[in-house]
Short mmCIF file of C-alpha atoms in Angstrom, two decimals:
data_model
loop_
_atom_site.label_atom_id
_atom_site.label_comp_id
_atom_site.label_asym_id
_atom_site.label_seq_id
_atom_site.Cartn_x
_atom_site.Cartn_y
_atom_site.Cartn_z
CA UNK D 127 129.56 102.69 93.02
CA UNK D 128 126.75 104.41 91.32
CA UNK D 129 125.14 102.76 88.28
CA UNK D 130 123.69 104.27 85.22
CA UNK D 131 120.25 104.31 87.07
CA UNK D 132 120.70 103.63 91.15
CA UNK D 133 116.51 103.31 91.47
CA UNK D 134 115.76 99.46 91.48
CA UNK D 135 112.31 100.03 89.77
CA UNK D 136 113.73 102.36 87.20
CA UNK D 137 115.88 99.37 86.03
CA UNK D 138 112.88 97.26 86.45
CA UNK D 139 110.95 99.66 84.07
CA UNK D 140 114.10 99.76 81.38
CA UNK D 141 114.58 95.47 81.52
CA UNK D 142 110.84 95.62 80.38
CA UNK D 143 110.29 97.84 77.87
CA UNK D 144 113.57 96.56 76.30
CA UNK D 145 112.80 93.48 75.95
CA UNK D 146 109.06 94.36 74.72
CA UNK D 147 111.21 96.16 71.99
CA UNK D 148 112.92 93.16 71.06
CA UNK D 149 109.79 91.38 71.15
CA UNK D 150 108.19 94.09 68.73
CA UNK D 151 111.11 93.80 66.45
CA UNK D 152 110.35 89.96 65.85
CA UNK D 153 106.74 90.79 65.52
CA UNK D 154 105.24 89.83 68.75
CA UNK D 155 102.59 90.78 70.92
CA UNK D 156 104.80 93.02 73.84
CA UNK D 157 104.18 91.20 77.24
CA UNK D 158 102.15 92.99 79.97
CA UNK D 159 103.76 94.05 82.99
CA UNK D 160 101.96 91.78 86.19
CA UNK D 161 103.00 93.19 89.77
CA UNK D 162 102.34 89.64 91.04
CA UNK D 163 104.90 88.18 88.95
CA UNK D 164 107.07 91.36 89.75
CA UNK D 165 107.35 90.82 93.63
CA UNK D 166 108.37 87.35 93.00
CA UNK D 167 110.96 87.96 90.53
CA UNK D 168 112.34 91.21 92.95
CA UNK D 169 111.93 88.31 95.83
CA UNK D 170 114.27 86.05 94.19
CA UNK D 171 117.11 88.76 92.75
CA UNK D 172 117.08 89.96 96.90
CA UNK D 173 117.44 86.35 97.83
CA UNK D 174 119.94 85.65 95.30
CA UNK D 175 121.83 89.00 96.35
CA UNK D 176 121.49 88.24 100.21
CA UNK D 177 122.17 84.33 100.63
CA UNK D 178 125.00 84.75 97.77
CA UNK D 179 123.44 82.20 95.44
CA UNK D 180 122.85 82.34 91.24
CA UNK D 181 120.47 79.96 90.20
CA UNK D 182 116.91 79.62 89.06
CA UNK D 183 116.82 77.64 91.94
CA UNK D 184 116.15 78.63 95.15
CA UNK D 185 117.47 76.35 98.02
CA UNK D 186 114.27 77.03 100.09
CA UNK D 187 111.58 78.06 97.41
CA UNK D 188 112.74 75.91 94.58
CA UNK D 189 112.11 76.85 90.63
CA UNK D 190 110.01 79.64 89.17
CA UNK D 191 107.29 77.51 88.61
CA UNK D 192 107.06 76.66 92.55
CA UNK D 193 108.05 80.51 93.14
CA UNK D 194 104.94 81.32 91.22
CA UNK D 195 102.84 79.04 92.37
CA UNK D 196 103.34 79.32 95.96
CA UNK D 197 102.62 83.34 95.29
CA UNK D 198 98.71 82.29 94.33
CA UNK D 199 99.89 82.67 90.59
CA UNK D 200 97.87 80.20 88.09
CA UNK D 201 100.17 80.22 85.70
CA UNK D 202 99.90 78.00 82.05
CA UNK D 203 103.52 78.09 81.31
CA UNK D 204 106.11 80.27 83.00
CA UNK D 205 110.14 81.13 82.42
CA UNK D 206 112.81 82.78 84.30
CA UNK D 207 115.55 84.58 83.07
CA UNK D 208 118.43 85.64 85.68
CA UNK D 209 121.67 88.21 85.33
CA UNK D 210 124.76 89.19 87.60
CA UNK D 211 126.81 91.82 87.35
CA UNK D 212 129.18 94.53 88.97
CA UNK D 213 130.74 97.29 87.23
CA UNK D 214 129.12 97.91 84.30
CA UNK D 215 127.33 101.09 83.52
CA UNK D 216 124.54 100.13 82.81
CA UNK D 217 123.43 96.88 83.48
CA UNK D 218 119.96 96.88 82.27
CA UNK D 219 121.18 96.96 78.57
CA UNK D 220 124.10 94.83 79.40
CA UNK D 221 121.37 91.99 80.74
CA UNK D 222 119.38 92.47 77.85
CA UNK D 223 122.33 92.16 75.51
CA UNK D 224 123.48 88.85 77.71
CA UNK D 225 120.48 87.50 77.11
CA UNK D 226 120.23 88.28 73.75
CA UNK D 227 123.08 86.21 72.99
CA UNK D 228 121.76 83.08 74.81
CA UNK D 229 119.57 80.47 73.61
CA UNK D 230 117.94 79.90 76.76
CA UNK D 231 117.24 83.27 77.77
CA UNK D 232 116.40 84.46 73.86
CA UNK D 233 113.98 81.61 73.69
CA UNK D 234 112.34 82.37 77.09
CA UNK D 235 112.44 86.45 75.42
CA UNK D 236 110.97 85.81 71.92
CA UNK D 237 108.21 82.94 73.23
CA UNK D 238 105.33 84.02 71.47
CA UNK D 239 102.59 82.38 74.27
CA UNK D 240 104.03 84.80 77.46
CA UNK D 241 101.81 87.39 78.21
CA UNK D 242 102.82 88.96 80.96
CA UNK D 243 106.19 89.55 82.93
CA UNK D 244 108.07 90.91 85.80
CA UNK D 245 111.39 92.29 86.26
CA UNK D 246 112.91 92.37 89.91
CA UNK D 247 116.35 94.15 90.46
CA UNK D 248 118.41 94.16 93.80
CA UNK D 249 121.42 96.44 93.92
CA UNK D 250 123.99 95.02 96.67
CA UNK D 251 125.93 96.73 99.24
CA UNK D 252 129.03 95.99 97.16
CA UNK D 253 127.46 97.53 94.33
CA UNK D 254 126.47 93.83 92.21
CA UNK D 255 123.29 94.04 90.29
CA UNK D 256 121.18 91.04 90.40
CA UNK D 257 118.06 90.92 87.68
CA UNK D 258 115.09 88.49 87.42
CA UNK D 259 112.73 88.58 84.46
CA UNK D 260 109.95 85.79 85.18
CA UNK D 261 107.75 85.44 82.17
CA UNK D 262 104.14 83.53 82.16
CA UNK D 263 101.27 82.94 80.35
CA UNK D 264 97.39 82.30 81.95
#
């Protein structure tokens, strides 16, 4: 099933600059987009996708922070936000709006000291989306 972009790094591109619009609309500095940061956050949505788990973490790499770390990232503070979905038409915006109405994920969103980010997407054979968004500051 085709979704309302089928290019992983076209959704990648759209999970960013929404949420750097959110960010702009609460007066914060827009995050930077790191290609470090987005290999490990495409790593983890293809794990995620291919060993059929959901969780920030992973059951051989552990957390973000040890997913960063292990990638050579120094790394002050760091966050993770993670989405699932099949069937929807567009599942950048409907991750966006998800996390919008979480306190976990808005927090990790609207965190004033993240600088940069990195959006991963892997697409499924059965058509699932699966979305990281690490965030970090340096």
């Amino acid at each position: 099933m085709p979704g309302f972009a089928e290019r992983p790094a076209d959704l990648e591109q759209r999970v960013f600059q929404a949420i750097n619009q959110v960010r702009r609309q609460h007066r914060l500095a827009p995050l930077k987009w790191n290609a470090k940061i987005a290999e490990r956050a495409r790593s983890h949505s293809a794990r995620m996708a291919a060993n059929r788990f959901f969780s920030h973490e992973d059951p051989k790499f552990g957390g973000p922070a040890n997913r960063l770390s292990a990638a050579g990232i120094d790394w002050r503070m760091c966050g993770e936000n993670i989405f699932e979905e099949y069937g929807q038409a567009d599942p950048a915006r409907s991750a966006v709006r998800d996390w919008m109405q979480s306190s976990g994920h808005l927090k990790n969103i609207l965190t004033s000291g993240f600088t940069d980010t990195g959006v991963g997407v892997a697409i499924g054979r059965d058509g699932t989306y699966t979305i990281t968004q690490m965030f970090a500051a340096f």
